[in-house]
Amino acid sequence: MSQVGPDSDVVVTSRVRLARNISGFPFISRASNPVRQEIMRVVRRAVDQSCNEKNSSPEMRWIELQSAPSRDRILLSERHLVSRHFANSDGPRALALSKDEHSSIMVNEEDHLRIQFLCAGSRLSDAFKAAFTLENALANCTNFSFHPRWGYLTACPTNVGCGIRMSAMLHLPGAQIMKETDRIKRAAKELHLAVRGYYGEGSESIGDFFQFSNQTTLGATEDALLEEFNGIVLPRLIGYEREARTAALTRYRSRIEDIVFRSHANLSAARLLTSDAATKDLSRMRFGVVMGLLPVELATIQRLLLQVQPAHLSLIDPRSLESEEADREVRATYVRQSLTRGPTDTK
Amino acid sequence: MNCDHCDKPAVVHEIVIKGGVSNEVHLCSEHAIAAGYPLPIEQPIADIFPKLGSVAKVEAAKSKERSAKCAACGLTFTVFRKSATLGCPACYDAFMPMIEKVIESAQDGATHHLGRSPVGGVEIERVQNLRVKLMHDLEVAVAAEHYERAAKLRDELKALDSQTS
């Protein structure tokens, strides 16, 4: 989340997630806690054998969420490594996480395994390869539920087949200014894409960030799904947003400059700041940075977008946990210092 | 009112009163599709005002759905409709043909997996499924006089056959 990559002006992150269930076990909704523990044992053994012993995949560390402190669970959710539902639910569940945090496996989420590769910028092909490398390594050590007609079986029948979810988190301030967001959402729906908010399923969009993902998982090969999403849909979305930005800047330059510089001024001067307000202003600054209006590094904005989240902020300064006012004060101080340390010429 | 399974607003609401006990289901559009409920906007007018002669048939089908149960994990179809998640791999066969409708509706009419498979045994079935799909698409393309697409599909069929021969 805090890094930049190809097409980072529009694409914040790319993610490929594979849903798999271990053969011979009930799905999570019918699995008792002892059964869930057994599933964790099987997956951990597979992770140890495939990743940590054979070195065929990145080395993974194992985090048991049921015994992890609440802050650590929220931290993982803020980094988009686990779903908010997974962070807050009950029962035996774990996360296997690579050192660079690109590869991860949620164990006992809606499915036994959610194998994920997450990276900055538009790198869906890389994420696709890496996710399947990890999946293949695990498949050599354990059997996944599979049906000759339905493919990989998932707890929710709508994910059946390839069990693949490809997502791209896009920053769409241009479309928002040109009032094109609803049209994009409608077009996405027609293409069987889901459009979600900043934290995935059930979350609202904050700061013009939208997550687009495929919904079709059956009746096409994984490569065909990738080609459709990464080769056709994503470039069009990126192109559309870039055109909207250019049009917006041509038509409303003064208004956009006003919004961008006010946000910069806000964040450079605020003494109390909520995470939502910080995210909104950082989003506007991000727009200014990628359009060449504001001489701030995009990586600084990306880092701040992550650091202003409550759990991350409490790592920087634990005083933020003392009260709501302390949380806002610590955030404002941190953002202000981060922005004034770097180039701040706003001409 | 929000969905029983997530924070989105519910669009499908069902109240079943049985033996004096009321049971409520509230689902968002995604969970409603997953559980096989028609969305209000998608519900054909014929379903809202069924022909009188078909009421008995519909009731019989609904009764069959209600009594369906997975022998492997014990999940009933009624509970599945409420939770939108299945209990075990055997549920897929236990709840046929209802589950078929759910999947087809969510997957834009797709009926067979064409992607990767874990090991060689089922690979043969995958190739067979893919071949059936290619043959079907070829017929459709020829009938619609889309000859370029038909030629491409014929090449894909040949390539598949040469791979498996």
Short mmCIF file of C-alpha atoms in Angstrom, two decimals:
data_model
loop_
_atom_site.label_atom_id
_atom_site.label_comp_id
_atom_site.label_asym_id
_atom_site.label_seq_id
_atom_site.Cartn_x
_atom_site.Cartn_y
_atom_site.Cartn_z
CA MET A 1 0.00 0.00 0.00
CA SER A 2 2.80 2.41 0.79
CA GLN A 3 4.77 1.81 -2.41
CA VAL A 4 4.42 2.91 -6.01
CA GLY A 5 4.54 0.87 -9.23
CA PRO A 6 3.57 0.94 -12.93
CA ASP A 7 0.59 3.21 -13.69
CA SER A 8 0.56 4.29 -10.05
CA ASP A 9 -1.04 7.59 -11.04
CA VAL A 10 -4.30 5.63 -11.31
CA VAL A 11 -3.67 2.10 -10.01
CA VAL A 12 -2.80 2.04 -6.32
CA THR A 13 -2.55 -1.73 -5.89
CA SER A 14 -3.10 -4.98 -7.81
CA ARG A 15 -4.21 -8.17 -6.12
CA VAL A 16 -4.94 -11.76 -7.09
CA ARG A 17 -6.69 -13.98 -4.58
CA LEU A 18 -7.42 -17.69 -4.94
CA ALA A 19 -10.09 -19.47 -2.89
CA ARG A 20 -9.27 -23.09 -2.04
CA ASN A 21 -10.62 -25.69 0.38
CA ILE A 22 -8.79 -28.72 1.72
CA SER A 23 -10.30 -31.96 0.46
CA GLY A 24 -12.00 -34.11 3.08
CA PHE A 25 -13.08 -31.27 5.40
CA PRO A 26 -16.42 -29.47 5.73
CA PHE A 27 -16.49 -25.80 4.76
CA ILE A 28 -15.99 -23.27 7.56
CA SER A 29 -19.69 -22.71 8.34
CA ARG A 30 -20.02 -26.43 9.31
CA ALA A 31 -16.57 -26.81 10.86
CA SER A 32 -16.34 -26.95 14.66
CA ASN A 33 -13.39 -25.30 16.42
CA PRO A 34 -11.46 -28.63 16.68
CA VAL A 35 -11.98 -29.16 12.93
CA ARG A 36 -10.80 -25.61 12.24
CA GLN A 37 -7.71 -26.31 14.36
CA GLU A 38 -7.08 -29.45 12.29
CA ILE A 39 -7.43 -27.44 9.05
CA MET A 40 -4.88 -24.96 10.42
CA ARG A 41 -2.52 -27.82 11.25
CA VAL A 42 -2.81 -29.25 7.72
CA VAL A 43 -2.27 -25.85 6.10
CA ARG A 44 0.65 -24.98 8.37
CA ARG A 45 2.34 -28.28 7.53
CA ALA A 46 1.80 -27.60 3.80
CA VAL A 47 3.20 -24.07 4.20
CA ASP A 48 6.24 -25.37 6.09
CA GLN A 49 6.90 -28.11 3.53
CA SER A 50 6.24 -26.11 0.38
CA CYS A 51 7.54 -22.67 1.30
CA ASN A 52 9.86 -22.87 4.24
CA GLU A 53 11.66 -26.19 3.62
CA LYS A 54 11.81 -26.47 -0.18
CA ASN A 55 12.28 -22.73 -0.68
CA SER A 56 10.07 -22.95 -3.77
CA SER A 57 8.02 -20.01 -2.56
CA PRO A 58 8.73 -17.06 -0.27
CA GLU A 59 9.39 -17.84 3.38
CA MET A 60 6.21 -17.38 5.36
CA ARG A 61 5.64 -16.52 8.99
CA TRP A 62 2.56 -17.79 10.79
CA ILE A 63 0.24 -15.48 12.75
CA GLU A 64 -2.63 -17.00 14.75
CA LEU A 65 -5.31 -14.34 14.77
CA GLN A 66 -7.45 -15.69 17.60
CA SER A 67 -4.57 -15.03 20.01
CA ALA A 68 -3.24 -11.88 18.33
CA PRO A 69 -3.86 -8.50 20.01
CA SER A 70 -6.72 -6.47 18.56
CA ARG A 71 -4.33 -3.75 17.32
CA ASP A 72 -2.27 -6.26 15.31
CA ARG A 73 -5.42 -7.63 13.68
CA ILE A 74 -6.59 -4.13 12.72
CA LEU A 75 -3.08 -3.36 11.47
CA LEU A 76 -3.28 -6.30 9.06
CA SER A 77 -6.70 -5.14 7.90
CA GLU A 78 -5.43 -1.58 7.30
CA ARG A 79 -2.63 -3.06 5.17
CA HIS A 80 -5.30 -4.94 3.15
CA LEU A 81 -3.67 -8.26 4.10
CA VAL A 82 -6.84 -9.59 5.76
CA SER A 83 -10.48 -8.66 5.34
CA ARG A 84 -12.11 -6.62 8.11
CA HIS A 85 -14.50 -9.52 8.67
CA PHE A 86 -11.56 -11.92 9.13
CA ALA A 87 -9.80 -9.53 11.54
CA ASN A 88 -12.87 -9.22 13.76
CA SER A 89 -14.43 -12.72 13.59
CA ASP A 90 -14.08 -15.52 16.18
CA GLY A 91 -12.58 -18.99 16.16
CA PRO A 92 -9.25 -20.54 15.17
CA ARG A 93 -7.84 -18.71 12.14
CA ALA A 94 -4.41 -17.70 10.92
CA LEU A 95 -2.45 -15.69 8.41
CA ALA A 96 0.69 -16.96 6.70
CA LEU A 97 2.63 -13.90 5.54
CA SER A 98 5.79 -13.50 3.48
CA LYS A 99 8.54 -11.18 4.70
CA ASP A 100 7.89 -8.60 1.96
CA GLU A 101 4.11 -8.85 2.72
CA HIS A 102 3.29 -9.45 -0.95
CA SER A 103 2.24 -13.10 -0.48
CA SER A 104 -0.21 -14.20 2.17
CA ILE A 105 -2.66 -16.98 2.99
CA MET A 106 -5.75 -16.40 5.11
CA VAL A 107 -6.61 -19.68 6.80
CA ASN A 108 -10.22 -20.33 7.86
CA GLU A 109 -11.77 -17.24 6.34
CA GLU A 110 -14.92 -17.94 4.28
CA ASP A 111 -12.86 -20.71 2.61
CA HIS A 112 -10.11 -22.79 4.19
CA LEU A 113 -7.48 -20.88 2.20
CA ARG A 114 -7.45 -17.50 0.56
CA ILE A 115 -4.09 -17.34 -1.22
CA GLN A 116 -3.18 -13.76 -2.06
CA PHE A 117 -0.53 -11.71 -3.82
CA LEU A 118 -0.75 -7.95 -3.38
CA CYS A 119 1.56 -5.36 -4.92
CA ALA A 120 1.75 -1.67 -5.78
CA GLY A 121 0.70 -0.30 -9.16
CA SER A 122 -0.68 -2.12 -12.16
CA ARG A 123 1.01 -5.54 -11.91
CA LEU A 124 -1.83 -8.03 -12.20
CA SER A 125 0.17 -10.42 -14.42
CA ASP A 126 2.93 -10.59 -11.80
CA ALA A 127 0.38 -11.04 -9.03
CA PHE A 128 -1.33 -13.79 -11.07
CA LYS A 129 1.94 -15.70 -11.56
CA ALA A 130 3.00 -15.33 -7.95
CA ALA A 131 -0.38 -16.42 -6.56
CA PHE A 132 -0.37 -19.56 -8.73
CA THR A 133 3.26 -20.33 -7.84
CA LEU A 134 2.26 -20.33 -4.19
CA GLU A 135 -0.92 -22.31 -4.90
CA ASN A 136 1.03 -24.94 -6.89
CA ALA A 137 3.56 -25.29 -4.08
CA LEU A 138 0.75 -25.89 -1.59
CA ALA A 139 -1.06 -28.27 -3.97
CA ASN A 140 2.03 -30.49 -3.93
CA CYS A 141 1.58 -30.96 -0.20
CA THR A 142 -2.20 -31.12 0.17
CA ASN A 143 -5.33 -31.84 -1.91
CA PHE A 144 -7.87 -29.18 -2.76
CA SER A 145 -11.61 -29.88 -3.14
CA PHE A 146 -12.38 -30.16 -6.82
CA HIS A 147 -15.43 -31.14 -8.86
CA PRO A 148 -15.14 -32.17 -12.52
CA ARG A 149 -18.02 -29.92 -13.50
CA TRP A 150 -17.78 -27.03 -11.04
CA GLY A 151 -13.99 -26.85 -10.65
CA TYR A 152 -12.51 -25.69 -7.33
CA LEU A 153 -15.30 -25.92 -4.78
CA THR A 154 -15.88 -22.89 -2.58
CA ALA A 155 -18.13 -22.28 0.42
CA CYS A 156 -20.07 -19.64 -1.50
CA PRO A 157 -21.22 -21.24 -4.76
CA THR A 158 -20.79 -17.97 -6.66
CA ASN A 159 -16.96 -18.24 -6.35
CA VAL A 160 -16.81 -21.75 -7.76
CA GLY A 161 -14.73 -22.69 -10.83
CA CYS A 162 -11.34 -20.99 -10.91
CA GLY A 163 -11.95 -19.48 -7.47
CA ILE A 164 -10.00 -16.47 -8.62
CA ARG A 165 -10.59 -12.84 -7.68
CA MET A 166 -8.45 -10.25 -9.47
CA SER A 167 -8.68 -6.74 -8.05
CA ALA A 168 -7.27 -3.35 -8.76
CA MET A 169 -7.59 -0.43 -6.36
CA LEU A 170 -8.04 2.65 -8.53
CA HIS A 171 -7.83 6.34 -7.69
CA LEU A 172 -10.53 8.10 -9.71
CA PRO A 173 -10.58 11.81 -8.82
CA GLY A 174 -10.89 12.79 -12.50
CA ALA A 175 -14.00 10.69 -13.00
CA GLN A 176 -15.42 12.04 -9.75
CA ILE A 177 -14.90 15.70 -10.77
CA MET A 178 -16.39 15.04 -14.21
CA LYS A 179 -19.31 13.23 -12.50
CA GLU A 180 -18.53 10.04 -14.44
CA THR A 181 -18.18 7.67 -11.46
CA ASP A 182 -21.75 6.37 -11.59
CA ARG A 183 -21.42 5.71 -15.32
CA ILE A 184 -18.19 3.80 -14.74
CA LYS A 185 -19.88 1.77 -12.00
CA ARG A 186 -22.80 0.92 -14.30
CA ALA A 187 -20.43 -0.08 -17.12
CA ALA A 188 -18.43 -2.20 -14.67
CA LYS A 189 -21.60 -3.97 -13.56
CA GLU A 190 -22.43 -4.80 -17.17
CA LEU A 191 -18.94 -6.30 -17.51
CA HIS A 192 -19.62 -8.44 -14.40
CA LEU A 193 -17.15 -6.50 -12.29
CA ALA A 194 -17.73 -5.69 -8.65
CA VAL A 195 -16.97 -2.13 -7.51
CA ARG A 196 -16.22 -1.81 -3.82
CA GLY A 197 -14.86 0.75 -1.39
CA TYR A 198 -11.47 1.29 0.20
CA TYR A 199 -11.64 -1.80 2.42
CA GLY A 200 -13.33 -4.21 0.01
CA GLU A 201 -16.68 -5.89 0.55
CA GLY A 202 -19.26 -3.79 2.38
CA SER A 203 -17.00 -0.74 2.68
CA GLU A 204 -17.59 2.79 1.43
CA SER A 205 -15.36 4.64 -0.97
CA ILE A 206 -13.11 7.13 0.84
CA GLY A 207 -11.11 9.72 -1.08
CA ASP A 208 -12.15 8.55 -4.57
CA PHE A 209 -10.52 5.12 -4.12
CA PHE A 210 -12.48 2.26 -5.70
CA GLN A 211 -11.69 -1.44 -5.85
CA PHE A 212 -12.64 -3.18 -9.11
CA SER A 213 -12.68 -6.98 -9.27
CA ASN A 214 -13.93 -9.78 -11.51
CA GLN A 215 -17.05 -11.69 -10.52
CA THR A 216 -16.96 -14.34 -13.23
CA THR A 217 -15.05 -17.40 -12.05
CA LEU A 218 -16.68 -20.14 -14.12
CA GLY A 219 -16.81 -20.96 -17.85
CA ALA A 220 -13.44 -19.46 -18.79
CA THR A 221 -9.81 -20.34 -18.15
CA GLU A 222 -7.79 -18.39 -15.60
CA ASP A 223 -5.61 -17.02 -18.41
CA ALA A 224 -8.68 -15.84 -20.34
CA LEU A 225 -10.04 -14.12 -17.21
CA LEU A 226 -6.68 -12.42 -16.66
CA GLU A 227 -6.47 -11.35 -20.30
CA GLU A 228 -9.97 -9.89 -20.15
CA PHE A 229 -9.41 -8.00 -16.90
CA ASN A 230 -5.77 -7.00 -17.27
CA GLY A 231 -5.60 -6.74 -21.07
CA ILE A 232 -8.92 -5.08 -21.85
CA VAL A 233 -10.86 -3.76 -18.85
CA LEU A 234 -8.06 -2.26 -16.74
CA PRO A 235 -6.32 -0.33 -19.56
CA ARG A 236 -9.69 1.14 -20.52
CA LEU A 237 -10.42 2.21 -16.95
CA ILE A 238 -6.94 3.75 -16.67
CA GLY A 239 -7.33 5.53 -20.03
CA TYR A 240 -10.80 6.78 -19.11
CA GLU A 241 -9.58 8.23 -15.81
CA ARG A 242 -6.58 9.91 -17.46
CA GLU A 243 -8.84 11.51 -20.07
CA ALA A 244 -11.24 12.64 -17.34
CA ARG A 245 -8.32 14.22 -15.44
CA THR A 246 -7.10 16.10 -18.49
CA ALA A 247 -10.63 17.31 -19.27
CA ALA A 248 -11.19 18.31 -15.65
CA LEU A 249 -7.94 20.26 -15.53
CA THR A 250 -8.68 22.01 -18.82
CA ARG A 251 -12.18 22.98 -17.72
CA TYR A 252 -11.80 23.60 -13.99
CA ARG A 253 -8.08 24.33 -13.50
CA SER A 254 -8.51 27.10 -10.90
CA ARG A 255 -11.07 25.08 -8.95
CA ILE A 256 -8.84 21.98 -8.96
CA GLU A 257 -5.75 23.95 -7.94
CA ASP A 258 -7.79 25.50 -5.14
CA ILE A 259 -8.90 22.03 -3.89
CA VAL A 260 -5.38 20.56 -4.13
CA PHE A 261 -3.56 23.45 -2.45
CA ARG A 262 -6.23 23.85 0.22
CA SER A 263 -5.82 20.17 1.09
CA HIS A 264 -2.06 20.60 1.28
CA ALA A 265 -2.52 23.68 3.45
CA ASN A 266 -5.03 21.84 5.65
CA LEU A 267 -2.70 18.93 6.26
CA SER A 268 0.30 21.21 6.74
CA ALA A 269 -1.49 23.28 9.35
CA ALA A 270 -4.11 21.09 11.07
CA ARG A 271 -3.78 20.49 14.81
CA LEU A 272 -6.55 17.85 15.00
CA LEU A 273 -7.20 15.35 12.22
CA THR A 274 -9.46 12.29 11.84
CA SER A 275 -8.31 9.42 9.63
CA ASP A 276 -11.19 9.96 7.18
CA ALA A 277 -10.45 13.69 6.85
CA ALA A 278 -6.73 12.93 6.38
CA THR A 279 -7.50 10.30 3.73
CA LYS A 280 -9.74 12.72 1.82
CA ASP A 281 -7.15 15.50 1.84
CA LEU A 282 -4.33 13.07 0.95
CA SER A 283 -6.45 11.82 -1.96
CA ARG A 284 -6.79 15.40 -3.26
CA MET A 285 -3.06 15.96 -2.78
CA ARG A 286 -2.40 12.69 -4.63
CA PHE A 287 -4.37 14.07 -7.57
CA GLY A 288 -2.29 17.25 -7.47
CA VAL A 289 0.97 15.28 -7.31
CA VAL A 290 0.23 13.00 -10.29
CA MET A 291 -1.00 15.99 -12.34
CA GLY A 292 2.27 17.83 -11.66
CA LEU A 293 0.64 20.59 -9.61
CA LEU A 294 2.25 19.75 -6.29
CA PRO A 295 5.98 18.98 -5.86
CA VAL A 296 5.58 16.17 -3.32
CA GLU A 297 6.74 12.57 -3.86
CA LEU A 298 3.90 10.16 -4.67
CA ALA A 299 5.59 7.64 -2.34
CA THR A 300 5.19 10.16 0.53
CA ILE A 301 1.45 10.39 -0.12
CA GLN A 302 1.15 6.58 -0.33
CA ARG A 303 3.06 6.17 2.93
CA LEU A 304 0.88 8.75 4.68
CA LEU A 305 -2.34 7.16 3.39
CA LEU A 306 -1.32 4.07 5.34
CA GLN A 307 0.21 5.77 8.38
CA VAL A 308 -2.88 7.91 9.12
CA GLN A 309 -4.95 4.78 9.76
CA PRO A 310 -5.64 4.34 13.51
CA ALA A 311 -3.63 1.15 14.20
CA HIS A 312 -0.63 2.33 12.17
CA LEU A 313 -0.72 5.67 13.94
CA SER A 314 -0.67 3.96 17.33
CA LEU A 315 2.54 2.19 16.29
CA ILE A 316 4.17 5.54 15.51
CA ASP A 317 2.95 7.11 18.75
CA PRO A 318 1.00 5.01 21.29
CA ARG A 319 -0.40 8.19 22.87
CA SER A 320 -2.98 8.15 20.04
CA LEU A 321 -4.75 5.36 21.96
CA GLU A 322 -5.35 7.52 25.04
CA SER A 323 -8.43 9.37 23.75
CA GLU A 324 -10.20 10.43 20.57
CA GLU A 325 -8.65 13.90 20.86
CA ALA A 326 -5.17 12.42 21.38
CA ASP A 327 -5.65 10.24 18.28
CA ARG A 328 -6.51 13.32 16.19
CA GLU A 329 -3.69 15.38 17.66
CA VAL A 330 -1.03 12.71 17.06
CA ARG A 331 -2.23 12.25 13.49
CA ALA A 332 -2.19 15.99 12.74
CA THR A 333 1.31 16.36 14.20
CA TYR A 334 2.68 13.39 12.28
CA VAL A 335 1.21 14.50 8.94
CA ARG A 336 2.30 18.09 9.44
CA GLN A 337 5.88 17.08 10.24
CA SER A 338 6.01 14.62 7.34
CA LEU A 339 4.88 17.24 4.84
CA THR A 340 7.04 20.09 6.13
CA ARG A 341 10.17 17.94 6.14
CA GLY A 342 9.95 17.49 2.35
CA PRO A 343 9.57 20.05 -0.46
CA THR A 344 6.55 22.20 0.25
CA ASP A 345 6.68 24.79 -2.52
CA THR A 346 3.05 25.04 -3.59
CA LYS A 347 3.44 27.54 -6.39
CA MET B 1 -32.07 -2.61 7.23
CA ASN B 2 -28.68 -4.20 6.54
CA CYS B 3 -27.89 -7.66 5.14
CA ASP B 4 -27.64 -10.53 7.65
CA HIS B 5 -24.08 -11.25 6.42
CA CYS B 6 -22.50 -7.88 5.64
CA ASP B 7 -22.98 -4.13 6.10
CA LYS B 8 -24.72 -3.51 2.78
CA PRO B 9 -28.43 -2.60 2.67
CA ALA B 10 -30.76 -5.59 2.35
CA VAL B 11 -32.87 -5.75 -0.83
CA VAL B 12 -34.50 -9.15 -0.22
CA HIS B 13 -36.63 -9.68 2.87
CA GLU B 14 -38.36 -12.96 3.71
CA ILE B 15 -40.39 -13.79 6.79
CA VAL B 16 -41.40 -17.43 7.28
CA ILE B 17 -43.83 -18.22 10.10
CA LYS B 18 -43.85 -21.91 10.90
CA GLY B 19 -45.43 -23.47 14.02
CA GLY B 20 -45.88 -20.01 15.48
CA VAL B 21 -42.14 -19.25 15.14
CA SER B 22 -41.15 -16.36 12.89
CA ASN B 23 -37.87 -16.58 10.96
CA GLU B 24 -36.56 -13.51 9.13
CA VAL B 25 -34.05 -13.34 6.28
CA HIS B 26 -32.58 -10.02 5.07
CA LEU B 27 -30.02 -10.14 2.27
CA CYS B 28 -28.10 -7.67 0.08
CA SER B 29 -28.12 -8.25 -3.68
CA GLU B 30 -24.85 -10.26 -3.68
CA HIS B 31 -25.82 -12.58 -0.84
CA ALA B 32 -29.36 -12.87 -2.27
CA ILE B 33 -27.94 -14.04 -5.62
CA ALA B 34 -25.61 -16.44 -3.80
CA ALA B 35 -28.58 -17.93 -1.95
CA GLY B 36 -30.65 -18.19 -5.13
CA TYR B 37 -33.23 -15.49 -4.42
CA PRO B 38 -34.46 -13.51 -7.43
CA LEU B 39 -33.75 -9.80 -6.92
CA PRO B 40 -36.93 -7.68 -6.76
CA ILE B 41 -36.03 -5.76 -9.93
CA GLU B 42 -35.14 -8.96 -11.79
CA GLN B 43 -38.21 -10.87 -10.75
CA PRO B 44 -40.30 -11.45 -13.88
CA ILE B 45 -43.86 -10.21 -13.71
CA ALA B 46 -44.99 -13.78 -14.40
CA ASP B 47 -43.39 -14.80 -11.10
CA ILE B 48 -45.27 -12.12 -9.19
CA PHE B 49 -48.60 -13.10 -10.78
CA PRO B 50 -48.21 -16.83 -11.53
CA LYS B 51 -50.70 -18.60 -13.71
CA LEU B 52 -53.22 -20.31 -11.47
CA GLY B 53 -52.47 -23.74 -12.95
CA SER B 54 -48.78 -23.44 -12.09
CA VAL B 55 -49.27 -22.68 -8.39
CA ALA B 56 -49.43 -26.38 -7.46
CA LYS B 57 -46.27 -27.12 -9.47
CA VAL B 58 -44.41 -24.23 -7.83
CA GLU B 59 -45.53 -25.37 -4.39
CA ALA B 60 -44.37 -28.93 -5.11
CA ALA B 61 -40.96 -27.68 -6.26
CA LYS B 62 -40.65 -25.44 -3.19
CA SER B 63 -41.55 -28.33 -0.92
CA LYS B 64 -38.82 -30.43 -2.57
CA GLU B 65 -36.34 -27.59 -2.07
CA ARG B 66 -37.29 -27.22 1.60
CA SER B 67 -36.80 -30.94 2.29
CA ALA B 68 -33.42 -31.20 0.47
CA LYS B 69 -30.60 -32.08 2.85
CA CYS B 70 -26.92 -32.91 2.36
CA ALA B 71 -26.27 -36.43 3.61
CA ALA B 72 -22.60 -35.64 4.22
CA CYS B 73 -22.83 -32.53 6.41
CA GLY B 74 -26.55 -32.31 7.25
CA LEU B 75 -27.07 -28.82 5.82
CA THR B 76 -30.61 -28.22 4.60
CA PHE B 77 -31.34 -26.16 1.51
CA THR B 78 -33.49 -23.85 3.64
CA VAL B 79 -30.49 -23.04 5.86
CA PHE B 80 -28.30 -22.55 2.78
CA ARG B 81 -30.79 -20.02 1.41
CA LYS B 82 -30.46 -18.08 4.66
CA SER B 83 -26.67 -18.25 5.00
CA ALA B 84 -25.65 -18.22 1.29
CA THR B 85 -22.78 -20.59 2.12
CA LEU B 86 -22.61 -24.33 1.64
CA GLY B 87 -21.59 -26.82 4.30
CA CYS B 88 -19.24 -29.14 2.44
CA PRO B 89 -18.17 -30.22 -1.08
CA ALA B 90 -20.95 -32.87 -1.18
CA CYS B 91 -23.59 -30.10 -0.90
CA TYR B 92 -22.96 -29.31 -4.58
CA ASP B 93 -24.39 -32.69 -5.61
CA ALA B 94 -26.97 -32.87 -2.79
CA PHE B 95 -28.64 -29.61 -3.83
CA MET B 96 -28.83 -30.24 -7.57
CA PRO B 97 -30.65 -28.90 -9.55
CA MET B 98 -31.27 -25.85 -7.30
CA ILE B 99 -27.56 -25.10 -6.93
CA GLU B 100 -27.17 -25.24 -10.70
CA LYS B 101 -29.61 -22.34 -11.05
CA VAL B 102 -27.80 -20.34 -8.38
CA ILE B 103 -24.43 -20.78 -10.10
CA GLU B 104 -25.72 -20.16 -13.61
CA SER B 105 -27.44 -16.98 -12.48
CA ALA B 106 -24.31 -15.69 -10.72
CA GLN B 107 -21.93 -16.77 -13.49
CA ASP B 108 -23.72 -15.30 -16.49
CA GLY B 109 -25.04 -18.66 -17.66
CA ALA B 110 -21.73 -20.58 -17.42
CA THR B 111 -22.26 -24.22 -16.52
CA HIS B 112 -18.83 -25.87 -16.59
CA HIS B 113 -15.34 -25.23 -15.25
CA LEU B 114 -12.78 -24.68 -18.00
CA GLY B 115 -9.81 -23.68 -15.90
CA ARG B 116 -6.95 -25.53 -14.26
CA SER B 117 -7.37 -28.72 -12.27
CA PRO B 118 -5.24 -30.17 -9.49
CA VAL B 119 -4.03 -33.48 -10.96
CA GLY B 120 -4.17 -35.62 -14.09
CA GLY B 121 -7.37 -37.57 -13.35
CA VAL B 122 -9.74 -34.70 -13.66
CA GLU B 123 -7.65 -33.06 -16.37
CA ILE B 124 -9.32 -35.42 -18.87
CA GLU B 125 -12.74 -34.19 -17.80
CA ARG B 126 -11.59 -30.60 -18.03
CA VAL B 127 -10.43 -31.17 -21.62
CA GLN B 128 -13.74 -32.84 -22.39
CA ASN B 129 -15.64 -29.89 -20.91
CA LEU B 130 -13.51 -27.46 -22.86
CA ARG B 131 -14.06 -29.42 -26.05
CA VAL B 132 -17.84 -29.47 -25.57
CA LYS B 133 -17.78 -25.71 -25.00
CA LEU B 134 -15.65 -25.07 -28.10
CA MET B 135 -17.94 -27.25 -30.21
CA HIS B 136 -21.00 -25.41 -28.92
CA ASP B 137 -19.41 -22.00 -29.55
CA LEU B 138 -18.41 -23.13 -33.05
CA GLU B 139 -22.00 -24.11 -33.88
CA VAL B 140 -23.27 -20.75 -32.61
CA ALA B 141 -20.61 -18.85 -34.59
CA VAL B 142 -21.41 -20.73 -37.82
CA ALA B 143 -25.16 -20.21 -37.37
CA ALA B 144 -24.57 -16.48 -36.85
CA GLU B 145 -22.24 -16.39 -39.89
CA HIS B 146 -19.33 -15.15 -37.78
CA TYR B 147 -16.83 -16.98 -39.93
CA GLU B 148 -13.67 -15.40 -38.52
CA ARG B 149 -14.62 -16.47 -35.03
CA ALA B 150 -15.64 -19.91 -36.31
CA ALA B 151 -12.25 -20.38 -37.96
CA LYS B 152 -10.51 -19.37 -34.71
CA LEU B 153 -12.63 -21.83 -32.72
CA ARG B 154 -11.92 -24.61 -35.24
CA ASP B 155 -8.19 -23.97 -34.83
CA GLU B 156 -8.56 -24.11 -31.04
CA LEU B 157 -10.42 -27.43 -31.35
CA LYS B 158 -7.68 -28.85 -33.56
CA ALA B 159 -5.00 -27.67 -31.15
CA LEU B 160 -6.85 -29.24 -28.23
CA ASP B 161 -7.26 -32.54 -30.09
CA SER B 162 -3.59 -32.63 -31.06
CA GLN B 163 -2.64 -32.00 -27.42
CA THR B 164 -4.73 -34.91 -26.18
CA SER B 165 -4.15 -37.41 -28.98
#
